[in-house]
Coordinates of C-alpha atoms in Angstrom, one line a residue:
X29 CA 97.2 134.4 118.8
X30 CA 99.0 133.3 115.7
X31 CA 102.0 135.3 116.4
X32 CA 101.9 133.5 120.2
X33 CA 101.8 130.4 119.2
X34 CA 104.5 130.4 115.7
X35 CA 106.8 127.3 116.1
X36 CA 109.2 129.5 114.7
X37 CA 112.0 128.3 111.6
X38 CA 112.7 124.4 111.2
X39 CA 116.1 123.3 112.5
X40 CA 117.9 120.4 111.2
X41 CA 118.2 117.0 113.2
X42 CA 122.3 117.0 114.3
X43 CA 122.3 113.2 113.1
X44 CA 120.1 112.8 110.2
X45 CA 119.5 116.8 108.9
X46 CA 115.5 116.6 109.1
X47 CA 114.1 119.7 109.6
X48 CA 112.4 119.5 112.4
X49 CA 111.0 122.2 114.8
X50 CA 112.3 123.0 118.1
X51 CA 109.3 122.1 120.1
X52 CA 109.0 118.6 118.4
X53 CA 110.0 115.2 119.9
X54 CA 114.0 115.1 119.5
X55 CA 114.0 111.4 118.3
X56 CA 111.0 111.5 116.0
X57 CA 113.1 111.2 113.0
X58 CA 116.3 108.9 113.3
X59 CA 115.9 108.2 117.0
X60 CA 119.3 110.0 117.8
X61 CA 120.6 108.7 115.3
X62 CA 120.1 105.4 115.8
X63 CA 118.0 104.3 113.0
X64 CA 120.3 104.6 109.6
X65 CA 118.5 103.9 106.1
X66 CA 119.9 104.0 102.7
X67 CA 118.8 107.0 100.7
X68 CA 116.3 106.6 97.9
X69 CA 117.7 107.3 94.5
X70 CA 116.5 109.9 92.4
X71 CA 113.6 109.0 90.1
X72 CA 114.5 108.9 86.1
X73 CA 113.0 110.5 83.4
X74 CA 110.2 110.9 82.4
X75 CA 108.7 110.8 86.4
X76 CA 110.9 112.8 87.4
X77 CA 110.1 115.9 85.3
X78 CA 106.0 114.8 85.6
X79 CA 106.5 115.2 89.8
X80 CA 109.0 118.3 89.5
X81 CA 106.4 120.3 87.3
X82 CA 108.8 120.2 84.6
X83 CA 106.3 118.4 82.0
X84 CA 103.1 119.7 80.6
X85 CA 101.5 116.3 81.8
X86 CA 102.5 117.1 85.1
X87 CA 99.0 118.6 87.1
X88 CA 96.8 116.3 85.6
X89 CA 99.7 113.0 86.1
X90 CA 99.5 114.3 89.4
X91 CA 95.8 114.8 90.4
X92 CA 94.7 111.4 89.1
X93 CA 98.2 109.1 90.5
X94 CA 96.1 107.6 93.2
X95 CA 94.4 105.1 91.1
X96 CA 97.4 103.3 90.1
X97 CA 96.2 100.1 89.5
X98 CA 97.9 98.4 85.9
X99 CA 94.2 98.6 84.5
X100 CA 93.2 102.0 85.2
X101 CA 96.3 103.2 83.9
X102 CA 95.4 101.7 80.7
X103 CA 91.8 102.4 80.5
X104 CA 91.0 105.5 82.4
X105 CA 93.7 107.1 84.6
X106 CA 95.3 108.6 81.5
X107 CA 92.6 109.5 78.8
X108 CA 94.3 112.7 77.9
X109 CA 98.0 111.3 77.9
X110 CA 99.9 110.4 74.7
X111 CA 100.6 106.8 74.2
X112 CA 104.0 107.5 74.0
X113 CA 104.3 108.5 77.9
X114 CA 102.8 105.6 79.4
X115 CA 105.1 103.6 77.0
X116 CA 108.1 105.6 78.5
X117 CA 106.8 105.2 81.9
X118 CA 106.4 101.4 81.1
X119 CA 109.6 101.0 79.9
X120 CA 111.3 103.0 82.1
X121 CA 109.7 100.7 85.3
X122 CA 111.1 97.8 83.4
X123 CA 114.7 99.0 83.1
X124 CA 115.0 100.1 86.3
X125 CA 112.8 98.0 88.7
X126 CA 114.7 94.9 90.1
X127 CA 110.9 93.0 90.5
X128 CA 109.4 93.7 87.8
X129 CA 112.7 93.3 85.5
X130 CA 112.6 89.8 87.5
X131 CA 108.9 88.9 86.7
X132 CA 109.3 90.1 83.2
X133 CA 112.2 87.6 82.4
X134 CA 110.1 85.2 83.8
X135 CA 107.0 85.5 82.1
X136 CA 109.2 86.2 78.9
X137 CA 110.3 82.5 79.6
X138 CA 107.2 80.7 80.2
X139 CA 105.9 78.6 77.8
X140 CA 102.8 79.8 76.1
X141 CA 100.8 77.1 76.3
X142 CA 101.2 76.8 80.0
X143 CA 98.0 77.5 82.1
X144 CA 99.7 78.8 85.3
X145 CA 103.0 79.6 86.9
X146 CA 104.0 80.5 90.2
X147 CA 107.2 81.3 92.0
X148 CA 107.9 81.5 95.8
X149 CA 109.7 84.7 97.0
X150 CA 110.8 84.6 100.4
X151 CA 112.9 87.2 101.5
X152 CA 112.8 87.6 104.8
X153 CA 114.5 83.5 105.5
X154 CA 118.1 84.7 104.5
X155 CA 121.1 84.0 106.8
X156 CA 122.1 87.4 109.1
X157 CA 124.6 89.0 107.6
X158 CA 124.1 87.8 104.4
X159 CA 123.8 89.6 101.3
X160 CA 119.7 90.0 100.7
X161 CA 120.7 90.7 97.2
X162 CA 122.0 86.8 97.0
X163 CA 118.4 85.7 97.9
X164 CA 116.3 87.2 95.5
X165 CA 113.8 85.5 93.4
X166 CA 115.3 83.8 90.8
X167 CA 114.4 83.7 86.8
X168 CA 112.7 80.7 85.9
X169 CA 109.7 79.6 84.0
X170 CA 107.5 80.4 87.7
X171 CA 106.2 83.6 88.9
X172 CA 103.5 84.1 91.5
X173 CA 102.5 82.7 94.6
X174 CA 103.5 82.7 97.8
X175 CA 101.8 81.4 100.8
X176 CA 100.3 83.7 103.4
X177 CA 99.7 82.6 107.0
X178 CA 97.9 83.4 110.4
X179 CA 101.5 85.1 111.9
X180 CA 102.8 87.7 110.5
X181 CA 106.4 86.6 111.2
X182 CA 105.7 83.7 109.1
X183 CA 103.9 85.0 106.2
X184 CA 105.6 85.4 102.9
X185 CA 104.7 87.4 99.5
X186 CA 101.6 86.6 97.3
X187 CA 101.7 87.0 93.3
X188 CA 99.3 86.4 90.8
X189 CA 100.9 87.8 87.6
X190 CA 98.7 85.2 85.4
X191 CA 96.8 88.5 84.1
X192 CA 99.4 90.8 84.7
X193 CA 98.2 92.1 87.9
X194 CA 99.8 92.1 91.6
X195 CA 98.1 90.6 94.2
X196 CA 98.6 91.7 98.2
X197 CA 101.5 90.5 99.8
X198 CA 102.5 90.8 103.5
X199 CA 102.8 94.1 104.6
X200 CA 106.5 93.3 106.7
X201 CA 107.7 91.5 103.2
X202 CA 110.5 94.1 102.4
X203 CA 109.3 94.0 98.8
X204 CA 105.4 95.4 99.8
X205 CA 106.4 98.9 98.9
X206 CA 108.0 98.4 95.7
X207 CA 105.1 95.8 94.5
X208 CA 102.3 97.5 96.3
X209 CA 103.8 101.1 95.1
X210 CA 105.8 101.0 91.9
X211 CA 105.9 105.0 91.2
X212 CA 106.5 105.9 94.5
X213 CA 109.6 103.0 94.8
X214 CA 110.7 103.3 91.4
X215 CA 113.6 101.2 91.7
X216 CA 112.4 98.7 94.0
X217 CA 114.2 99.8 97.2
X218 CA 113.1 97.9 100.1
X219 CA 110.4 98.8 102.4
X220 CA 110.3 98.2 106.4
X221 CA 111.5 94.3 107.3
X222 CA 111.6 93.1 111.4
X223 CA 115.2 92.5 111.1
X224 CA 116.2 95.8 110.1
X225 CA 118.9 96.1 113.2
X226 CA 119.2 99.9 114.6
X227 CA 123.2 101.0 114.7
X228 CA 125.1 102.9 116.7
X229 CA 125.1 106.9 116.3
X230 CA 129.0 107.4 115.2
X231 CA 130.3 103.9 114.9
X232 CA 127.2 102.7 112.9
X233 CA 128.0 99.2 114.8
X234 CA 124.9 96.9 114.7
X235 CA 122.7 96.8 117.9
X236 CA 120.7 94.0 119.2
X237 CA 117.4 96.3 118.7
X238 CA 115.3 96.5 115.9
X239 CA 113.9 99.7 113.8
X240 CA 110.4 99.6 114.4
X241 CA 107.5 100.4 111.2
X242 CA 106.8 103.6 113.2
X243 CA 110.7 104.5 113.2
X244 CA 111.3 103.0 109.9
X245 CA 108.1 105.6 108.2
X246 CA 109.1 108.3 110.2
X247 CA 112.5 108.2 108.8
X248 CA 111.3 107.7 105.3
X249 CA 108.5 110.9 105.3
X250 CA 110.7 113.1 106.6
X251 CA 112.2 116.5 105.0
X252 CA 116.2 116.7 105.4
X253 CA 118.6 119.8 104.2
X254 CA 119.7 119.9 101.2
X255 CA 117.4 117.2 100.2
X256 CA 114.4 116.4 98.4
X257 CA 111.9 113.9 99.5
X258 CA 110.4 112.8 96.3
X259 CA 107.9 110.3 98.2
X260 CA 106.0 113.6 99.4
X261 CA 105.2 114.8 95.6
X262 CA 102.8 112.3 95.2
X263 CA 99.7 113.8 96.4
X264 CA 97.2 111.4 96.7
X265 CA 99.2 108.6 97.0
X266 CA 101.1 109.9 99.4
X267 CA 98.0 109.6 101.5
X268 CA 97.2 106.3 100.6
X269 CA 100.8 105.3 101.4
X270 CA 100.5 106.9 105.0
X271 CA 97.0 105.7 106.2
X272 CA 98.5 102.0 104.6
X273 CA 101.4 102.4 106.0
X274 CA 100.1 103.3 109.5
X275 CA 97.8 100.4 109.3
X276 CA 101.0 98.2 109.1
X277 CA 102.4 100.0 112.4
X278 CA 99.2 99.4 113.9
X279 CA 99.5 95.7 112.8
X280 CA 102.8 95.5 114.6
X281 CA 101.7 97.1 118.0
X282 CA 99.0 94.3 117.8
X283 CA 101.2 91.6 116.7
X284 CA 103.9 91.8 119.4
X285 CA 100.8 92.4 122.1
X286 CA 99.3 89.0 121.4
X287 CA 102.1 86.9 121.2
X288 CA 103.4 88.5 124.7
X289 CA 100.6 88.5 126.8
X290 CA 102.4 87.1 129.9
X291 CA 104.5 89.8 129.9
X292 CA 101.2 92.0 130.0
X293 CA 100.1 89.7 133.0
X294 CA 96.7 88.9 131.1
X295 CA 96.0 86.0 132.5
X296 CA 94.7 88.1 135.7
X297 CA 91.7 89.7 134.0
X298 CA 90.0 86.3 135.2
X299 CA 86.8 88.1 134.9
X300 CA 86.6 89.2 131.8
X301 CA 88.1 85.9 130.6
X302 CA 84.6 84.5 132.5
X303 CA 82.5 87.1 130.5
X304 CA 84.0 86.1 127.5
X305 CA 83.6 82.6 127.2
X306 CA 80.3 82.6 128.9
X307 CA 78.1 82.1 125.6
X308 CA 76.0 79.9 126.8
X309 CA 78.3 76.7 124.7
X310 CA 78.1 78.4 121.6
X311 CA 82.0 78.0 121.3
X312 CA 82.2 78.7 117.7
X313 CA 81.8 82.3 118.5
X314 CA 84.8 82.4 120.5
X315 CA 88.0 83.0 119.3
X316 CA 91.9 83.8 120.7
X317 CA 91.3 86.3 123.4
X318 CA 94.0 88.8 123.7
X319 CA 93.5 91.8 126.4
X320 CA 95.2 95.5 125.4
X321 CA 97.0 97.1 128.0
X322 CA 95.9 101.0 128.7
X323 CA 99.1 101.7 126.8
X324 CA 98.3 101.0 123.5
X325 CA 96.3 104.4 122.6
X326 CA 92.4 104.2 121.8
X327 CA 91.9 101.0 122.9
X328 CA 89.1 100.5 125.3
X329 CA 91.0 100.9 128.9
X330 CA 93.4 103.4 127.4
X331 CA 89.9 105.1 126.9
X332 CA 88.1 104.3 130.6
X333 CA 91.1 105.5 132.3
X334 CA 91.7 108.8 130.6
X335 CA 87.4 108.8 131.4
X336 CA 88.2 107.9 134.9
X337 CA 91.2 110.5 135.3
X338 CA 88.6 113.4 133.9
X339 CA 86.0 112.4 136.4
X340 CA 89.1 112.5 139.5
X341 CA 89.6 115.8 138.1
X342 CA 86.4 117.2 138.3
X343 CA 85.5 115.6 142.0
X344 CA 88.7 117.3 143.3
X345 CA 88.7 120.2 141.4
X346 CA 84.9 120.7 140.6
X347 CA 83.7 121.8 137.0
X348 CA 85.7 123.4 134.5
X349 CA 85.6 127.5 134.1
X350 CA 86.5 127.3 130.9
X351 CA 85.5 125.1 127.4
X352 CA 88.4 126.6 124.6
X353 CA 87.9 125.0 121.0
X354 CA 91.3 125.6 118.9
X355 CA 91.0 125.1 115.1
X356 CA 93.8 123.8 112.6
X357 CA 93.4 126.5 109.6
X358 CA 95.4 125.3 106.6
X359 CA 96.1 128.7 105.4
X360 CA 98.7 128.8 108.6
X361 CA 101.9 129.9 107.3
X362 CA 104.2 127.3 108.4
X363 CA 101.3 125.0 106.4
X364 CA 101.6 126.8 103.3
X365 CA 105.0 127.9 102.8
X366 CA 105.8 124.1 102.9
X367 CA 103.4 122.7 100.3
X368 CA 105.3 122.2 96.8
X369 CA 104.4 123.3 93.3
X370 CA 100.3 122.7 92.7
X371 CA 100.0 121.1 96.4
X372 CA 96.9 121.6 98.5
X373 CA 96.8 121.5 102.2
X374 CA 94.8 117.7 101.7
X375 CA 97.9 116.3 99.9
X376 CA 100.6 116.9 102.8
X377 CA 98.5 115.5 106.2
X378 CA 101.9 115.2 107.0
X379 CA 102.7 119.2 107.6
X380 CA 99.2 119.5 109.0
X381 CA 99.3 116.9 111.8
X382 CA 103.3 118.2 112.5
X383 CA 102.0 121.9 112.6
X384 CA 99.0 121.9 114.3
X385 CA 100.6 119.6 117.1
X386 CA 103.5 122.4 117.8
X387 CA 101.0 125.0 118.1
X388 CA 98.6 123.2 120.2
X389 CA 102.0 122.5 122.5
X390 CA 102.3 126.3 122.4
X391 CA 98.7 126.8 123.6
X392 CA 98.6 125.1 126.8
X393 CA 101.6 126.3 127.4
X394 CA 100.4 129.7 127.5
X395 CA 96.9 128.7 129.1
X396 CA 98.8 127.0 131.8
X397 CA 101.6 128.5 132.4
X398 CA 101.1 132.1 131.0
X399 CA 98.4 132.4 133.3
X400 CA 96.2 134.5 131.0
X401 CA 92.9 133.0 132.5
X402 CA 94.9 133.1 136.1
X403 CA 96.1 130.1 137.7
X404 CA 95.3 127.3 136.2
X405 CA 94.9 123.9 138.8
X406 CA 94.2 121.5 136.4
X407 CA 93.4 121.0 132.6
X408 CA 92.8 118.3 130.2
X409 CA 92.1 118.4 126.3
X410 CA 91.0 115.8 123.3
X411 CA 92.0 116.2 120.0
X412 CA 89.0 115.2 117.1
X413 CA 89.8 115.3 113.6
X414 CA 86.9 117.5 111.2
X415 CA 84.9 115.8 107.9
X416 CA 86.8 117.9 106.3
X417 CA 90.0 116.4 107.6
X418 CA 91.7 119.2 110.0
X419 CA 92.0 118.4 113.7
X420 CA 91.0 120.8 116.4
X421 CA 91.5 120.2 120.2
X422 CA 88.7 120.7 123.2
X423 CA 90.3 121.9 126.0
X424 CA 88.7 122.0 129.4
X425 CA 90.4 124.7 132.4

């Protein structure tokens, strides 16, 4: 079965060079070519050699680099670590972060009998076309705060540097990544922004569409030839940043469906508007109802009608012959040839989820078309994710 269903050597994407596997969705990197991002930079010294295995520090650096907050690096994250490295580290961060060399000169200049001091970054409100590098925060005697609001259009960064410490910002704030993830965006690059306009594939012309978060990640995660992605070193982190950075996609899906709900047509679910706000004049319960359309995956009528299609299914066709449970095993090959120096199967969710999808797009290919069970009329499948955190797919013939 293993030899039946091998996705077979990754190619490289014509546009961008990810290495991609033939049976994967053509525009799931650069969206032909269309979405064009600036490369990150290498990292310096002394993270580079800790994430490269080239440091003694390196495995335990690297098994602990989840917990990145300022504090646990100081108290626990490196008990075993000389001084000396987290003072290179440190340093390092200062010379070569644009924020933090920004917040630095700031605090540097504060008085020190001043009680509190903020600052306002707002990146986002910069003329189009504009330099963003023209807008940055400036240096003055005022570092942290920014204002957060109810739209996410309209929310700006938050920071609370009065104890050395970062507070959450707004997740589209190009600066999230570098703030929220200092190691991983060692220089500051920026991080997904709603105005980042896609471009044409050869004349790199502006378009009037955007890159989405989902687009913007996708490009970001992925391997390319003759490249390294440094971002997927990170282990642990690298989960944190996906799951965080998937919440933000989610986010924007959510966003752009409640402020266009004409365009959804909600206003005809009159009854379950009338279900809603029947509470019987407790209004204070009640808040800003938005309805989901059956596109946006998992939500409750994406869910009754892929119920209501299995049910069709079985009425017309009557009950399934057979129940086939396929298993993602992270000793696969494809899984393990890819994992870097010291990497487990848990730190690269990325290869997982890639891998197993192929192969299960090799499966029902063969149940439904290789005819190894017969003919096949109809079939349907679900895909469930373990405890252990490997999916594995139901499949009903």
């Amino acid at each position: 079965m293993n030899e039946i269903v091998n996705p077979g050597p990754r190619l490289p994407c014509s546009w961008c060079r990810a290495l991609k596997w033939k049976d994967e969705t053509q525009g799931m990197c650069c969206s032909g070519g269309k979405v064009q991002l600036p490369n990150l930079e290498p990292y310096p010294e002394p993270l580079h050699s800790l994430l490269t295995h080239q440091d003694s520090l390196s495995e335990h650096f690297l098994s602990t680099i989840h917990d990145h907050r300022e504090k646990d690096i100081r108290c626990r994250i490196y008990p075993g670590i000389k001084p000396e490295l987290i003072s290179q580290l440190q340093k390092s961060l200062y010379e070569h972060n644009k924020y933090i060399m920004d917040f630095k000169a700031a605090i540097d200049s504060v008085l020190k009998d001043q009680k509190e001091f903020k600052v306002t970054i707002n990146a986002e409100r910069k003329p189009f076309g504009e330099h963003k590098g023209r807008f940055n925060a400036p240096q003055t005697k005022e570092v942290g705060v920014a204002i957060v609001g109810q739209e996410f259009e309209k929310r700006d960064i938050v920071l609370n540097c009065r104890d050395g410490t970062l507070m959450r910002i707004n997740e589209t704030h190009r600066a999230y990544n570098a703030l929220q993830y200092p190691l991983m965006f060692f220089r500051g690059e920026d991080g997904y922004q709603i105005n980042i306009p896609k471009r044409h594939e050869t004349t790199k012309i502006p378009l009037s569409k955007t890159v989405s978060a989902s687009e913007f990640y996708s490009y970001r995660i992925m391997e390319r030839d003759g490249e390294v992605c440094h971002l997927l070193l990170f282990r642990n982190l690298l989960n944190q940043f996906s799951v965080d950075m998937f919440a933000k996609i989610e986010s924007e899906r959510l966003n752009w469906i409640r402020h266009n709900q004409k365009k959804l047509r909600s206003e005809e679910c009159i009854h379950l508007k009338d279900a809603i706000t029947a509470t019987d004049g407790q209004f204070s319960e009640l808040g800003k109802m938005v309805v989901l359309p059956s596109s946006f995956t998992v939500g409750s009528r994406y869910m009754q009608e892929r119920t209501q299609d299995a049910m069709t299914y079985v009425r017309h066709f009557g009950r399934p012959d057979f129940f086939i449970t396929f298993t993602c095993n992270p000793k696969w090959p494809e899984i393990v040839n890819l994992l870097n120096q010291g990497q487990k199967s848990h730190d690269r969710h990325d290869i997982i989820a890639r891998v197993f999808r192929v192969k299960v797009k090799h499966m029902m290919k063969l149940l439904t078309k290789g005819c190894i069970f017969g003919n096949v009329r109809c079939h349907m499948y679900t895909v469930k994710w373990q405890k252990r955190g490997l999916p594995h797919v139901h499949t009903l013939l």
